[in-house]
Coordinates of C-alpha atoms and ligand atoms in Angstrom, one line a residue:
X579 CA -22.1 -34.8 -155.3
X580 CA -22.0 -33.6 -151.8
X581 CA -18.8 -32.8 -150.3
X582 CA -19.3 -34.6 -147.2
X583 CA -19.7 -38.1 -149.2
X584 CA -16.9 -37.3 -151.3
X585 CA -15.2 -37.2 -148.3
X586 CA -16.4 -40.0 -147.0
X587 CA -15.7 -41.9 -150.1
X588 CA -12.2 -40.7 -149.7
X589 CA -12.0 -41.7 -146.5
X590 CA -13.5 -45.1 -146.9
X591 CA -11.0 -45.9 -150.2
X592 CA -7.8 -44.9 -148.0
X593 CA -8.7 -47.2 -145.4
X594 CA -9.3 -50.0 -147.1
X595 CA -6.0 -49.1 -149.8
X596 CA -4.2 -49.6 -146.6
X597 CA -6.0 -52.6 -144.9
X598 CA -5.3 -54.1 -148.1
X599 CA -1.4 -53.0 -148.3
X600 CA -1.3 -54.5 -145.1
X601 CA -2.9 -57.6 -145.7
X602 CA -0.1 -58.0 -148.2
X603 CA 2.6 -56.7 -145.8
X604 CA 2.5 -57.9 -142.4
X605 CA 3.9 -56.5 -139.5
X606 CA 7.5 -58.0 -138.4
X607 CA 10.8 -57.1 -136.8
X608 CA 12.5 -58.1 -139.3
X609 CA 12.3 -59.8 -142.9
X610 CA 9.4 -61.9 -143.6
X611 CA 9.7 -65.2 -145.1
X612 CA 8.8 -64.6 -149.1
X613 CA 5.6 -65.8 -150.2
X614 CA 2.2 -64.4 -151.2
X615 CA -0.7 -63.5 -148.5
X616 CA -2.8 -64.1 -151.0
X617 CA -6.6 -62.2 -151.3
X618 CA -7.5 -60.2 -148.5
X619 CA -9.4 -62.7 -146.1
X620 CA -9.1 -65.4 -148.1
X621 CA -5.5 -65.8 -148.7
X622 CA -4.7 -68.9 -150.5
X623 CA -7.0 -70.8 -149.1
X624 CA -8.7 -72.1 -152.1
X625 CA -5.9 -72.8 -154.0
X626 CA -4.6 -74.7 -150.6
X627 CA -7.5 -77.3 -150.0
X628 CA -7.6 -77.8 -153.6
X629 CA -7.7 -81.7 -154.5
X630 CA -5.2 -83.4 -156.4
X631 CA -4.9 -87.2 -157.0
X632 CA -1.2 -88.1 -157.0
X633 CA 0.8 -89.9 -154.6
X634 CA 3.2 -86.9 -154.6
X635 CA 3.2 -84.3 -152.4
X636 CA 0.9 -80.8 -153.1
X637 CA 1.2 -78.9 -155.9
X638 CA 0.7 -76.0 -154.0
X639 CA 3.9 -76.6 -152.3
X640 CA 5.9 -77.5 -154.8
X641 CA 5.3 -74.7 -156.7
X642 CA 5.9 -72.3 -154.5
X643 CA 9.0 -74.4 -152.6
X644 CA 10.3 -73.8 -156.5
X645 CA 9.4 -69.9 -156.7
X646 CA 10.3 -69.1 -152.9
X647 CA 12.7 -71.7 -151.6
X648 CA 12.0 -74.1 -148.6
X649 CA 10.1 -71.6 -146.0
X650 CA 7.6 -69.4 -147.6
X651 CA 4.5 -67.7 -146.3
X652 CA 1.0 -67.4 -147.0
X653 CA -2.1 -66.8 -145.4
X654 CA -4.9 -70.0 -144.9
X655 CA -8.1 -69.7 -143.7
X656 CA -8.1 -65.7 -142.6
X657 CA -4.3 -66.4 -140.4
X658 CA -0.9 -66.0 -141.3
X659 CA 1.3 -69.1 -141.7
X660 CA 4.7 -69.8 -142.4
X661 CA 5.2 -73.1 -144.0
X662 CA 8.1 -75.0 -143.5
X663 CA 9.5 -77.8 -145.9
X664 CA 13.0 -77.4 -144.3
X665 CA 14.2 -80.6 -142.4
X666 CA 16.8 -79.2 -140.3
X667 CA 14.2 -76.7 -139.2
X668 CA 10.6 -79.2 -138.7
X669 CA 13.4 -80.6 -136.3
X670 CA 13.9 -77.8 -134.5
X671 CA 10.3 -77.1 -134.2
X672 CA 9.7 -80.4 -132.4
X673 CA 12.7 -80.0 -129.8
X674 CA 11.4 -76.2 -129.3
X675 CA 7.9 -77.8 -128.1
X676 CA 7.0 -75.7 -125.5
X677 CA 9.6 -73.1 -125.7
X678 CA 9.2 -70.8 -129.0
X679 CA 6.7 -73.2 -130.5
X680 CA 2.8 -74.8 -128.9
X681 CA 0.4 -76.6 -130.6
X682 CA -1.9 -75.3 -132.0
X683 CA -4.8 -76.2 -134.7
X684 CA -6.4 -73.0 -135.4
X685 CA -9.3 -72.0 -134.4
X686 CA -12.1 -73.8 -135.6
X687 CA -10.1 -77.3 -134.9
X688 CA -9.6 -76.7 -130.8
X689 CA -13.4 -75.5 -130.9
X690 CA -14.6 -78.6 -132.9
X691 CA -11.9 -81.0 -131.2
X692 CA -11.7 -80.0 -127.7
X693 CA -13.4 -76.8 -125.6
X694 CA -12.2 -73.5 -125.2
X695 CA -12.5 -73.7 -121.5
X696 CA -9.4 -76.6 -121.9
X697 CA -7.2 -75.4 -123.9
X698 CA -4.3 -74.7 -121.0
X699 CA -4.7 -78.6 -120.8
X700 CA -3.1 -78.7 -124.3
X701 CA 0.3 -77.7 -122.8
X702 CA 3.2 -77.7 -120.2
X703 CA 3.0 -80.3 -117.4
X704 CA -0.7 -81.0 -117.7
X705 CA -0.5 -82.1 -121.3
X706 CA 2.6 -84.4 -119.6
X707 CA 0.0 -85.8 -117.1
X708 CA -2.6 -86.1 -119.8
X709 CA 0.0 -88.3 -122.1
X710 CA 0.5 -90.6 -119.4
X711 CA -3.0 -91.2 -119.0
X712 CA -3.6 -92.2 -122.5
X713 CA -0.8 -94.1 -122.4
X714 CA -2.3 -96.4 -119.6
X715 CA -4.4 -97.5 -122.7
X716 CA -2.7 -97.5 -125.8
X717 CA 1.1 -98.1 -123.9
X718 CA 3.2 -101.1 -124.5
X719 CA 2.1 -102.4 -121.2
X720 CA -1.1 -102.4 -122.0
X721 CA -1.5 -103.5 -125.1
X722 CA 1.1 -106.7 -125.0
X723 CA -1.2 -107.8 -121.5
X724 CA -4.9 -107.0 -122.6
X725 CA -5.7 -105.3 -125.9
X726 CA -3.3 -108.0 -128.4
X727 CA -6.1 -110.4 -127.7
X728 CA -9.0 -108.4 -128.4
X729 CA -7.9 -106.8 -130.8
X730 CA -7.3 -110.0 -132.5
X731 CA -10.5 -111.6 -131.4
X732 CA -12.6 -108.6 -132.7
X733 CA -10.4 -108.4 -136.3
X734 CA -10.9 -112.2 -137.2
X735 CA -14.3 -112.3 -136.6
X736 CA -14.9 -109.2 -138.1
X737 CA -13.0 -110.6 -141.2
X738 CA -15.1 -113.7 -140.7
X739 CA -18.3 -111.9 -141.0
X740 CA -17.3 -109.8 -143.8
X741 CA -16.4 -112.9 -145.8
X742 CA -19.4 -115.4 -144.9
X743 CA -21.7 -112.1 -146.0
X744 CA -20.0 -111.9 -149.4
X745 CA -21.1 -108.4 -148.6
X746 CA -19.3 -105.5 -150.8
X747 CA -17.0 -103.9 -148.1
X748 CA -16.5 -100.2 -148.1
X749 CA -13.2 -100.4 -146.4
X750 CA -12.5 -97.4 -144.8
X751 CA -15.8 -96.9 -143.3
X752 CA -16.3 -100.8 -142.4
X753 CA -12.9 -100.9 -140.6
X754 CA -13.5 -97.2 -138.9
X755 CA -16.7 -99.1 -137.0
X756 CA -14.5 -102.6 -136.4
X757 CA -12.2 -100.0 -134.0
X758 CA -14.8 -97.9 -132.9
X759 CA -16.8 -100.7 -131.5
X760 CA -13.8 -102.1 -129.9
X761 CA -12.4 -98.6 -128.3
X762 CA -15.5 -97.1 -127.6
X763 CA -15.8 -100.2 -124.9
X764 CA -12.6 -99.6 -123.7
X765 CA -13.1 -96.3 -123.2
X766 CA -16.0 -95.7 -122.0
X767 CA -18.0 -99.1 -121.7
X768 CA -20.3 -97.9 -124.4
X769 CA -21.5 -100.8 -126.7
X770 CA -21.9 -98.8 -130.2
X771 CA -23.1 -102.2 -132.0
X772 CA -25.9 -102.3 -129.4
X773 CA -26.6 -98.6 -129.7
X774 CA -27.7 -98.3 -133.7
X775 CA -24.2 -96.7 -134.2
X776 CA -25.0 -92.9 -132.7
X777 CA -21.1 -91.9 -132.4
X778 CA -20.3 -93.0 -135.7
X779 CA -23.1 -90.3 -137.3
X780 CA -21.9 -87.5 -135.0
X781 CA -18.2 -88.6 -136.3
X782 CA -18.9 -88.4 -140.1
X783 CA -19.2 -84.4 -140.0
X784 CA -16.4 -84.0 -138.2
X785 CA -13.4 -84.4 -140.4
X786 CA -14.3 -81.7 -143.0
X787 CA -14.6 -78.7 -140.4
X788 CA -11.2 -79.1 -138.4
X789 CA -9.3 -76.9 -140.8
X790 CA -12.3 -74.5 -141.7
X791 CA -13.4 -71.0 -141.6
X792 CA -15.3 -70.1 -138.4
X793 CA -18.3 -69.5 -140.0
X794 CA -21.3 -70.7 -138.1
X795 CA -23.7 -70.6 -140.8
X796 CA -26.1 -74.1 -141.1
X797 CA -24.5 -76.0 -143.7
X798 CA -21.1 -74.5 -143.6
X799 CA -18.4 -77.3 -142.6
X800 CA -17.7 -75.5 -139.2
X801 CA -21.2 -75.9 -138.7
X802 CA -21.7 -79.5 -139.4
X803 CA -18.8 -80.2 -137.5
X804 CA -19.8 -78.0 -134.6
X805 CA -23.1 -80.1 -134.5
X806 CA -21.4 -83.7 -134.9
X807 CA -19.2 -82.4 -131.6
X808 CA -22.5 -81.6 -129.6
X809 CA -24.2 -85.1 -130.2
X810 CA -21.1 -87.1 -129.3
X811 CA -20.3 -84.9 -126.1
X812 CA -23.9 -85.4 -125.0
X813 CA -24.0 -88.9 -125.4
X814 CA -20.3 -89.2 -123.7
X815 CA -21.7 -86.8 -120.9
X816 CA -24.5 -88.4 -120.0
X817 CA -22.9 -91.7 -119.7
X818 CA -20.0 -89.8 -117.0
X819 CA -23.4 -88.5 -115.5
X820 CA -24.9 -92.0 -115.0
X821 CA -21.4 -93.1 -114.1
X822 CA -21.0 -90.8 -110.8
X823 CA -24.7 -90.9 -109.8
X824 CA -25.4 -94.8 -109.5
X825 CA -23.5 -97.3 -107.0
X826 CA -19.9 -97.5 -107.7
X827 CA -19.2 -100.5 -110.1
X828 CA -16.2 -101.5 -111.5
X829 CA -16.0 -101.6 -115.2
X830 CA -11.9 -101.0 -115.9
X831 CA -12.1 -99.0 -118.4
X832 CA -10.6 -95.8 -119.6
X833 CA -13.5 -93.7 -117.4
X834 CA -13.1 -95.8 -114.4
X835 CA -9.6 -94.6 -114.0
X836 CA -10.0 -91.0 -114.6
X837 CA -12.6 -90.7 -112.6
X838 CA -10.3 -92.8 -109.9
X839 CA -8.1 -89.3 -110.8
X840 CA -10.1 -87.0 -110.1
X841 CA -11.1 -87.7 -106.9
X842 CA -7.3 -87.0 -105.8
X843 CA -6.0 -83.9 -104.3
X844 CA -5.1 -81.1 -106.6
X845 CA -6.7 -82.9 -109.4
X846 CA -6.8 -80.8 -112.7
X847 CA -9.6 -82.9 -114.4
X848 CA -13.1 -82.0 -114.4
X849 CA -16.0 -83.4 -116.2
X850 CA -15.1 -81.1 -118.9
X851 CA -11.7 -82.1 -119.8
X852 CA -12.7 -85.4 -119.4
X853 CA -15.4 -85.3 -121.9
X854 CA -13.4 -83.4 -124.1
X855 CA -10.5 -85.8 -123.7
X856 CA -12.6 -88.7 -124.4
X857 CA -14.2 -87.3 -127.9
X858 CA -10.8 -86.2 -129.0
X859 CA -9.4 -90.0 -128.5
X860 CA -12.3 -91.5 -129.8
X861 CA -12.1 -89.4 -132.8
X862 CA -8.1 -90.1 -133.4
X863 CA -8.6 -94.0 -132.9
X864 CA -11.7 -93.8 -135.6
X865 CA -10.0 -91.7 -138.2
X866 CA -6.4 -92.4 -138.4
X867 CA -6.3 -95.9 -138.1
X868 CA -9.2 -96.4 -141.3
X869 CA -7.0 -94.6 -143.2
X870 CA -4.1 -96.4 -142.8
X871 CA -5.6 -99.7 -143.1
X872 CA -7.8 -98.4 -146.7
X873 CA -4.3 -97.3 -147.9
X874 CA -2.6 -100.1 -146.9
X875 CA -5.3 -102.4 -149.1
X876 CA -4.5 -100.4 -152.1
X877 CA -1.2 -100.6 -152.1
X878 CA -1.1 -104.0 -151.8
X879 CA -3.8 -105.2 -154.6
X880 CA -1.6 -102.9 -157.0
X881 CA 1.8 -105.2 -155.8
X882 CA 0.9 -108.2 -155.5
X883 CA 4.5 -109.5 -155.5
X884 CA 3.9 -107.8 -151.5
X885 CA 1.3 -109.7 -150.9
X886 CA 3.6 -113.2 -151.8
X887 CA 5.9 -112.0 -149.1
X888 CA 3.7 -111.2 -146.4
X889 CA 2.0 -114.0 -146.9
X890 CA 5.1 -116.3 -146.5
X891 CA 5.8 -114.0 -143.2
X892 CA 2.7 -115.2 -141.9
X893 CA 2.6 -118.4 -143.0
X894 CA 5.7 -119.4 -141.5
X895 CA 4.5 -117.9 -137.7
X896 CA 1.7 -120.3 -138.5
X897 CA 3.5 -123.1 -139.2
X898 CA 5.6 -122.7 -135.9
X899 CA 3.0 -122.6 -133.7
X900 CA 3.1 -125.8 -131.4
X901 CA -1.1 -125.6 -131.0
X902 CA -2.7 -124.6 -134.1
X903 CA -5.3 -123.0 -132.6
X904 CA -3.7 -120.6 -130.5
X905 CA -3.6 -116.6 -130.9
X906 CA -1.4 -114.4 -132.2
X907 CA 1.4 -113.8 -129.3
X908 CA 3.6 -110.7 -128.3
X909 CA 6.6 -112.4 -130.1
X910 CA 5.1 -113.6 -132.9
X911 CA 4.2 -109.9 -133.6
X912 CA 7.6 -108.7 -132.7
X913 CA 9.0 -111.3 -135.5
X914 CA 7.2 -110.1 -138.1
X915 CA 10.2 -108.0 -139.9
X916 CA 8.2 -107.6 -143.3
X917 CA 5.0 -106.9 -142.1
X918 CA 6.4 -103.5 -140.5
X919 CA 7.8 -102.7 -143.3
X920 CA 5.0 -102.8 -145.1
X921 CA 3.6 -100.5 -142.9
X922 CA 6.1 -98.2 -142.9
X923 CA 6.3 -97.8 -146.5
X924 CA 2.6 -97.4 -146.6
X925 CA 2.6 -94.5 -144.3
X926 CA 5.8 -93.0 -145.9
X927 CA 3.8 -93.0 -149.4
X928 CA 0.1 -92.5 -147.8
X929 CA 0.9 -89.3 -145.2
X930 CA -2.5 -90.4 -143.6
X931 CA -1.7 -86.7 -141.7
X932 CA 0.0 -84.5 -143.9
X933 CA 0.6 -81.5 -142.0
X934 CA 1.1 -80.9 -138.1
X935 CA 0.4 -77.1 -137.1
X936 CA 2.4 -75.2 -134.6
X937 CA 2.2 -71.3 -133.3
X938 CA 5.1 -69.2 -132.2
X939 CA 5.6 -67.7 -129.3
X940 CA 7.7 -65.4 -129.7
X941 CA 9.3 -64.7 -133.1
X942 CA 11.3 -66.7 -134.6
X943 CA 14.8 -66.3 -136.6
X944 CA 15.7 -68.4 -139.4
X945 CA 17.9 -68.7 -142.3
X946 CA 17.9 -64.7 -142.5
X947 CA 14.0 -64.5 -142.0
X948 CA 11.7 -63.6 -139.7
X949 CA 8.6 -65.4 -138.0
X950 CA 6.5 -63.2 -136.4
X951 CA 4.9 -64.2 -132.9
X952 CA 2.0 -65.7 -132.7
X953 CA 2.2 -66.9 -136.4
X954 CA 1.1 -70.2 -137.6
X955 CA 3.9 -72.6 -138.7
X956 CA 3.3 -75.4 -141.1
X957 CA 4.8 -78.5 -141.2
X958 CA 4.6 -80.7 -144.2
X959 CA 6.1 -84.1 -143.7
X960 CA 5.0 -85.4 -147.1
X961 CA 7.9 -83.2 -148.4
X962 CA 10.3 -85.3 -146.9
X963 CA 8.5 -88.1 -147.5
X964 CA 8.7 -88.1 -151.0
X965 CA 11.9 -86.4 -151.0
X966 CA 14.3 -88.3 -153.4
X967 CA 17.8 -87.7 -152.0
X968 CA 15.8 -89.2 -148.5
X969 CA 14.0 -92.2 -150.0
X970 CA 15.2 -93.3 -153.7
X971 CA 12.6 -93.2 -156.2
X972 CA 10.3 -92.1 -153.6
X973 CA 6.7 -92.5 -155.7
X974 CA 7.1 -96.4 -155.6
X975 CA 5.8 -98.4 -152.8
X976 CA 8.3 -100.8 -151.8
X977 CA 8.5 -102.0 -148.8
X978 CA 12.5 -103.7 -149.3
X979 CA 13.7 -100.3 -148.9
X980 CA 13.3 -100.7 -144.9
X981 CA 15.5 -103.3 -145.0
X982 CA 18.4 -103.6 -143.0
X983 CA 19.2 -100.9 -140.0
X984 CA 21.7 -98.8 -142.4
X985 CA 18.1 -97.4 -144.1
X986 CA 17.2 -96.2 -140.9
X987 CA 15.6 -93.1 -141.5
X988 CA 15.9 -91.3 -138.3
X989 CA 14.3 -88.0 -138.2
X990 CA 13.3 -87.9 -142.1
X991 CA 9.9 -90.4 -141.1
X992 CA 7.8 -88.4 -139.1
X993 CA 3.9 -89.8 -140.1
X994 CA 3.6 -89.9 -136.6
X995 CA 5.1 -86.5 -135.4
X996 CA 7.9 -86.4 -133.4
X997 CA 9.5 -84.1 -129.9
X998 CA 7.2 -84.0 -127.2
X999 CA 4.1 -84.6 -129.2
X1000 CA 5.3 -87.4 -131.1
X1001 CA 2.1 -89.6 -131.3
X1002 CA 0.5 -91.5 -128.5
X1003 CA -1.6 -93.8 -130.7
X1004 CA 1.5 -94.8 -132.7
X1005 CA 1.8 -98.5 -131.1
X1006 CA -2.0 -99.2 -130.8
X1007 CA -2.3 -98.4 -134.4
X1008 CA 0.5 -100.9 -135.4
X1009 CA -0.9 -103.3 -133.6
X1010 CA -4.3 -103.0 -135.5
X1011 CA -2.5 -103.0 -138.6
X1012 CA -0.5 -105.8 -138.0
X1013 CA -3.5 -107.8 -136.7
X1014 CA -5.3 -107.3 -139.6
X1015 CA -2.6 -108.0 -141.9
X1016 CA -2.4 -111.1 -140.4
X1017 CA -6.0 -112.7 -140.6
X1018 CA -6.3 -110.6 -144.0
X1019 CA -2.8 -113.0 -145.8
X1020 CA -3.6 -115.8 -143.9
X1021 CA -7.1 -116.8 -144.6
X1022 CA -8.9 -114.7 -147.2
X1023 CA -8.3 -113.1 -150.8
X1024 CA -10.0 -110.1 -151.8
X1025 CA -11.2 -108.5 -154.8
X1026 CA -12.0 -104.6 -155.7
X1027 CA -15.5 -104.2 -156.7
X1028 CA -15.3 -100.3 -157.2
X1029 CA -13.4 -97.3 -156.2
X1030 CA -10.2 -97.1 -154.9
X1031 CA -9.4 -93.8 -155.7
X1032 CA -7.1 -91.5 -153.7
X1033 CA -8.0 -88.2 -153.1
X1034 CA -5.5 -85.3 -150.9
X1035 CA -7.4 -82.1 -150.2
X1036 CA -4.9 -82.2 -148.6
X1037 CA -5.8 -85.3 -146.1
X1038 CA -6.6 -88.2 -147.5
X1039 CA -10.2 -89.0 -148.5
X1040 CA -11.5 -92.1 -150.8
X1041 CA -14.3 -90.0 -153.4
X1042 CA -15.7 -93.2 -154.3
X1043 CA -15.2 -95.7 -151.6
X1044 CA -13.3 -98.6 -151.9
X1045 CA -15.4 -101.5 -152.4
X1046 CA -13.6 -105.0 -151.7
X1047 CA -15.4 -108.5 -151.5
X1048 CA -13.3 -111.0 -148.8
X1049 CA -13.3 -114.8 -150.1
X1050 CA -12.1 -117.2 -147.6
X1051 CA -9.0 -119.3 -148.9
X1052 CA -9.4 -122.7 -149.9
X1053 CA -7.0 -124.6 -148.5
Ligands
LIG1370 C1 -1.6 -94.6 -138.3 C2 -2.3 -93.9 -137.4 C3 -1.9 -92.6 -136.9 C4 -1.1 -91.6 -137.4 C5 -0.5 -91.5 -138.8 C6 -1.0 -90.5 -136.4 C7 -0.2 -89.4 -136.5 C8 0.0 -88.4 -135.5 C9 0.8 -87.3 -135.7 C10 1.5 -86.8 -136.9 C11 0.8 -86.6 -134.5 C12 1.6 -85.4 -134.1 C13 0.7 -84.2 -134.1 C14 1.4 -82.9 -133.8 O1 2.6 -82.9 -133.4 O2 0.8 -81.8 -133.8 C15 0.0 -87.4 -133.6 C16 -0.3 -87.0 -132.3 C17 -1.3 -87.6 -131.5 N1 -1.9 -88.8 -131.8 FE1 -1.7 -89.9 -133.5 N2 -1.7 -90.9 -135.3 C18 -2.2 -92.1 -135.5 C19 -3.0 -92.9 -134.6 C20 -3.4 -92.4 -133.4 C21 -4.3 -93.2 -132.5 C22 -4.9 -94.6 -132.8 C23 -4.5 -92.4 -131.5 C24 -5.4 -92.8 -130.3 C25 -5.0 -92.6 -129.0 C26 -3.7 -91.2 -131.6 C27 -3.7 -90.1 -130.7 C28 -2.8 -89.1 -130.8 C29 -2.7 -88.0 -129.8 C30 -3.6 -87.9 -128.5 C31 -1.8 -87.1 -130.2 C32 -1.3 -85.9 -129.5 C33 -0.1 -86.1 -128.7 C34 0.4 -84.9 -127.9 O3 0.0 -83.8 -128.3 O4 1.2 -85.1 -127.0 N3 -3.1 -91.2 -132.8 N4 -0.5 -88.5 -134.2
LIG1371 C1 -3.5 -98.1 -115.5 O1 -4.0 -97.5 -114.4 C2 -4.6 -98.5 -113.5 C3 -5.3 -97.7 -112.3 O2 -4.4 -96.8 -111.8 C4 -3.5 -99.4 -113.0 O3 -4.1 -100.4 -112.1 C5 -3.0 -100.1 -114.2 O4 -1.9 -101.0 -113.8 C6 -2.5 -99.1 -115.2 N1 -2.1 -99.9 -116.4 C7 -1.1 -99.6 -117.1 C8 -0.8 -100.5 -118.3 O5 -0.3 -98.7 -116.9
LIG1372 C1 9.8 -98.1 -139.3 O1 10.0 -96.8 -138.9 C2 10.4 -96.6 -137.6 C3 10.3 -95.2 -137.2 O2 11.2 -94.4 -137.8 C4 11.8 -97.2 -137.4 O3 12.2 -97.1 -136.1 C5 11.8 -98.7 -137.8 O4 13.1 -99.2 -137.7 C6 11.2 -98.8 -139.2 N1 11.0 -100.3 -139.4 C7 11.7 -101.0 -140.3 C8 11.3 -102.4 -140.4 O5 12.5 -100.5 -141.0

């Protein structure tokens, strides 16, 4: 063989014996969490989004919380992460918001969920502003003066139609269009019913690419989910197009007052951000609350004994009311104790978002170890969740164990996040639930046709639906 390629072979096999060693051994000033980084580029990734069908929390973290201890490290999707299944420390993560830690998705998720050119917008006093203007929508204020009653006016007839159909129901999806049509009017005055249901298609590709590799190959799920954002941002952009361009109108929705706030001094929004803003929301309000409700479903047909209770809750605001027709009030749905229960033991058991991401900023010291900046941290909250010195016998779903203010469980229930980012949708989606709840115990029984399953890879999907017939009750 020729020198010169023996050489080069040489050459070649040192550099990638060392990109390899340090793959495997990252730079810090310090000592690393312990852990494996895995395969070169792929890290654990596979073994990571691999499924599993229990209620518990991953296998992949519990068997390496046993080898490694609480914080470990390992390498997901080409980046390294430390993941963190440490209480005391998730705490401190949320009060260092900001400070040592910022949000952060990787990647592929701020590209599919929002746009490169916004991401300052994510943080400091903008993300602030930003809060507050979501909050003019899904805030108490709000939702006790205009969105109880349509809520409750688009659930029971929703309900209503699903039972006089005798249709087979595929819950998840069914419910994710009963919100969507309701929130993408209140966004955006955008009548999806009317419109052969275009955001919903962008929306289905969406979920699988947020936590992806970057790969922009057709077919890939970056891809798909790169394609689902372009549709819906075109559709959203042309209707802020039409909105600026023709007479001024007053249609009170969530556009109408973001537009009012960008024609202020020093505005930070532009058509961008708001856009981007109003996919992002849309998305949240389809996603999360479909999941909650599908869960919610099957825990209940597996206890019916829960199903007695609530039913008796609901009865009983029914038989109170003075005017039998009337709607659901703001104190009727602040008296009903059991229901949210119910939904907090669902949530507890169903981690409908089973791990929030953060990045440090600068590195990090903890318990003897080392983070180093600009690091992904993981948090898991199904960890603590199902973490049997925090809630006894944690794998059953029982609502009772809400009871009473001495089970309050403080900074151990985090399904919706907690510190500066603790979630803005948190109320709205109660609402919904509740709502639901009540027009589902109330008037109809249901019955599973097929499915039912739960999947985690690690978010929760539904591999074969969950097919449920609604029969009005018989009184
Ligand atoms: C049961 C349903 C829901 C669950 C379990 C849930 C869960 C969460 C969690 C865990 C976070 C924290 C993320 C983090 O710290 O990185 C969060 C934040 C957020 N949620 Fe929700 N969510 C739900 C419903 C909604 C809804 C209906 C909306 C619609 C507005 C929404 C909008 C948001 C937004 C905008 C944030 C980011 C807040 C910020 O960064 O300041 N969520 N949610
Ligand atoms: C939301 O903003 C509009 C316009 O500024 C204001 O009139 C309205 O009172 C606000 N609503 C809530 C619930 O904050
Ligand atoms: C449900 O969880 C929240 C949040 O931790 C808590 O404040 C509330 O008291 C819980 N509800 C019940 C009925 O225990």
């Amino acid at each position: 063989m020729e020198p010169i390629l023996l050489f080069a072979i040489a050459i070649i096999t040192i550099y990638i014996t060392h990109w390899v060693y340090s793959w495997r051994n990252p730079k810090c000033n310090g000592k690393l969490p312990p852990g494996s980084m895995g395969i070169p580029l792929l890290g654990e990734t596979l073994q990571f989004f691999s499924p599993f069908t229990s209620n518990d929390f991953s296998p992949f973290i519990k068997h390496r919380m046993e080898r490694y201890g609480s914080i470990f490290r390992t390498s997901l999707v080409g980046r390294p992460v430390v993941v963190s299944t440490d209480q005391e420390f998730n705490n401190f993560i949320f009060q260092q918001e900001g400070k040592l830690f910022e949000f952060w998705y990787m990647d592929t998720f701020t590209e599919v969920m929002w746009n490169k050119k916004s991401v300052p917008s994510l943080q400091g006093y903008i993300h602030k502003y930003i809060r507050s203007l979501i909050l003019n929508l899904t805030g108490p204020q709000n939702l006790k003066e205009k969105l109880l009653s349509e809520m409750d006016q688009a659930t029971m007839k929703q309900l209503q139609s699903w039972s006089t159909q005798h249709a087979n129901v595929d819950l998840k999806e069914a419910v994710a269009t009963m919100v969507l049509n309701l929130v993408s009017k209140k966004l955006i005055s955008y009548d999806e019913e009317k419109c052969s249901k275009k955001l919903r298609e962008s929306f289905a590709d969406i979920m699988g690419s947020l936590i992806s590799f970057p790969l922009k190959i057709p077919g890939t799920p970056y891809y798909n989910g790169l394609q689902g954002r372009k549709k819906a941002i075109t559709l959203i952009r042309n209707i802020l197009y039409q909105r600026r361009t023709s007479p001024p109108k007053h249609h009170g929705d969530f556009l109408d007052l973001m537009l009012e706030e960008m024609k202020k001094d020093n505005t930070i929004l532009t058509e961008d951000l708001i856009v981007s803003l109003i996919f992002a929301l849309i998305f949240a309000f389809y996603e999360t609350i479909s999941v909650s409700i599908t869960l919610t479903m099957k825990f209940l047909t597996d206890h019916p004994s829960v199903v007695e209770e609530l039913t008796k809750e609901h009865e009983m605001i029914l038989q109170k009311r003075e005017n039998k027709n009337s709607r659901i009030t703001w104190e009727e749905y602040k008296s009903m104790t059991f229901t949210t229960m119910v939904i907090n033991e669902s949530l507890r058991l169903g981690n409908p978002i089973p791990l929030i991401l953060r990045k440090t900023m600068a590195d990090v010291h903890i318990n003897g170890y080392t983070i180093p900046a600009g690091w992904a941290v993981m948090i898991c909250p199904p960890v603590t969740h199902l973490d049997p010195t925090k809630f006894a016998d944690p794998l059953t779903f029982n609502p009772w164990r809400w009871k009473g203010t001495e089970s309050n469980p403080g900074k151990n229930f985090m399904v919706f996040g907690g510190g500066a980012r603790f979630c803005v949708g948190a109320e709205f989606a109660k609402l919904q639930i509740t709502i639901f709840l009540h027009h589902l115990v109330t008037k109809y029984r249901w019955k599973v046709i097929k499915g039912g399953d739960i999947l985690r890879e690690p978010n929760v999907k539904f591999p074969n639906g969950f097919q449920v017939q609604f029969l009005e009750k018989h009184k």
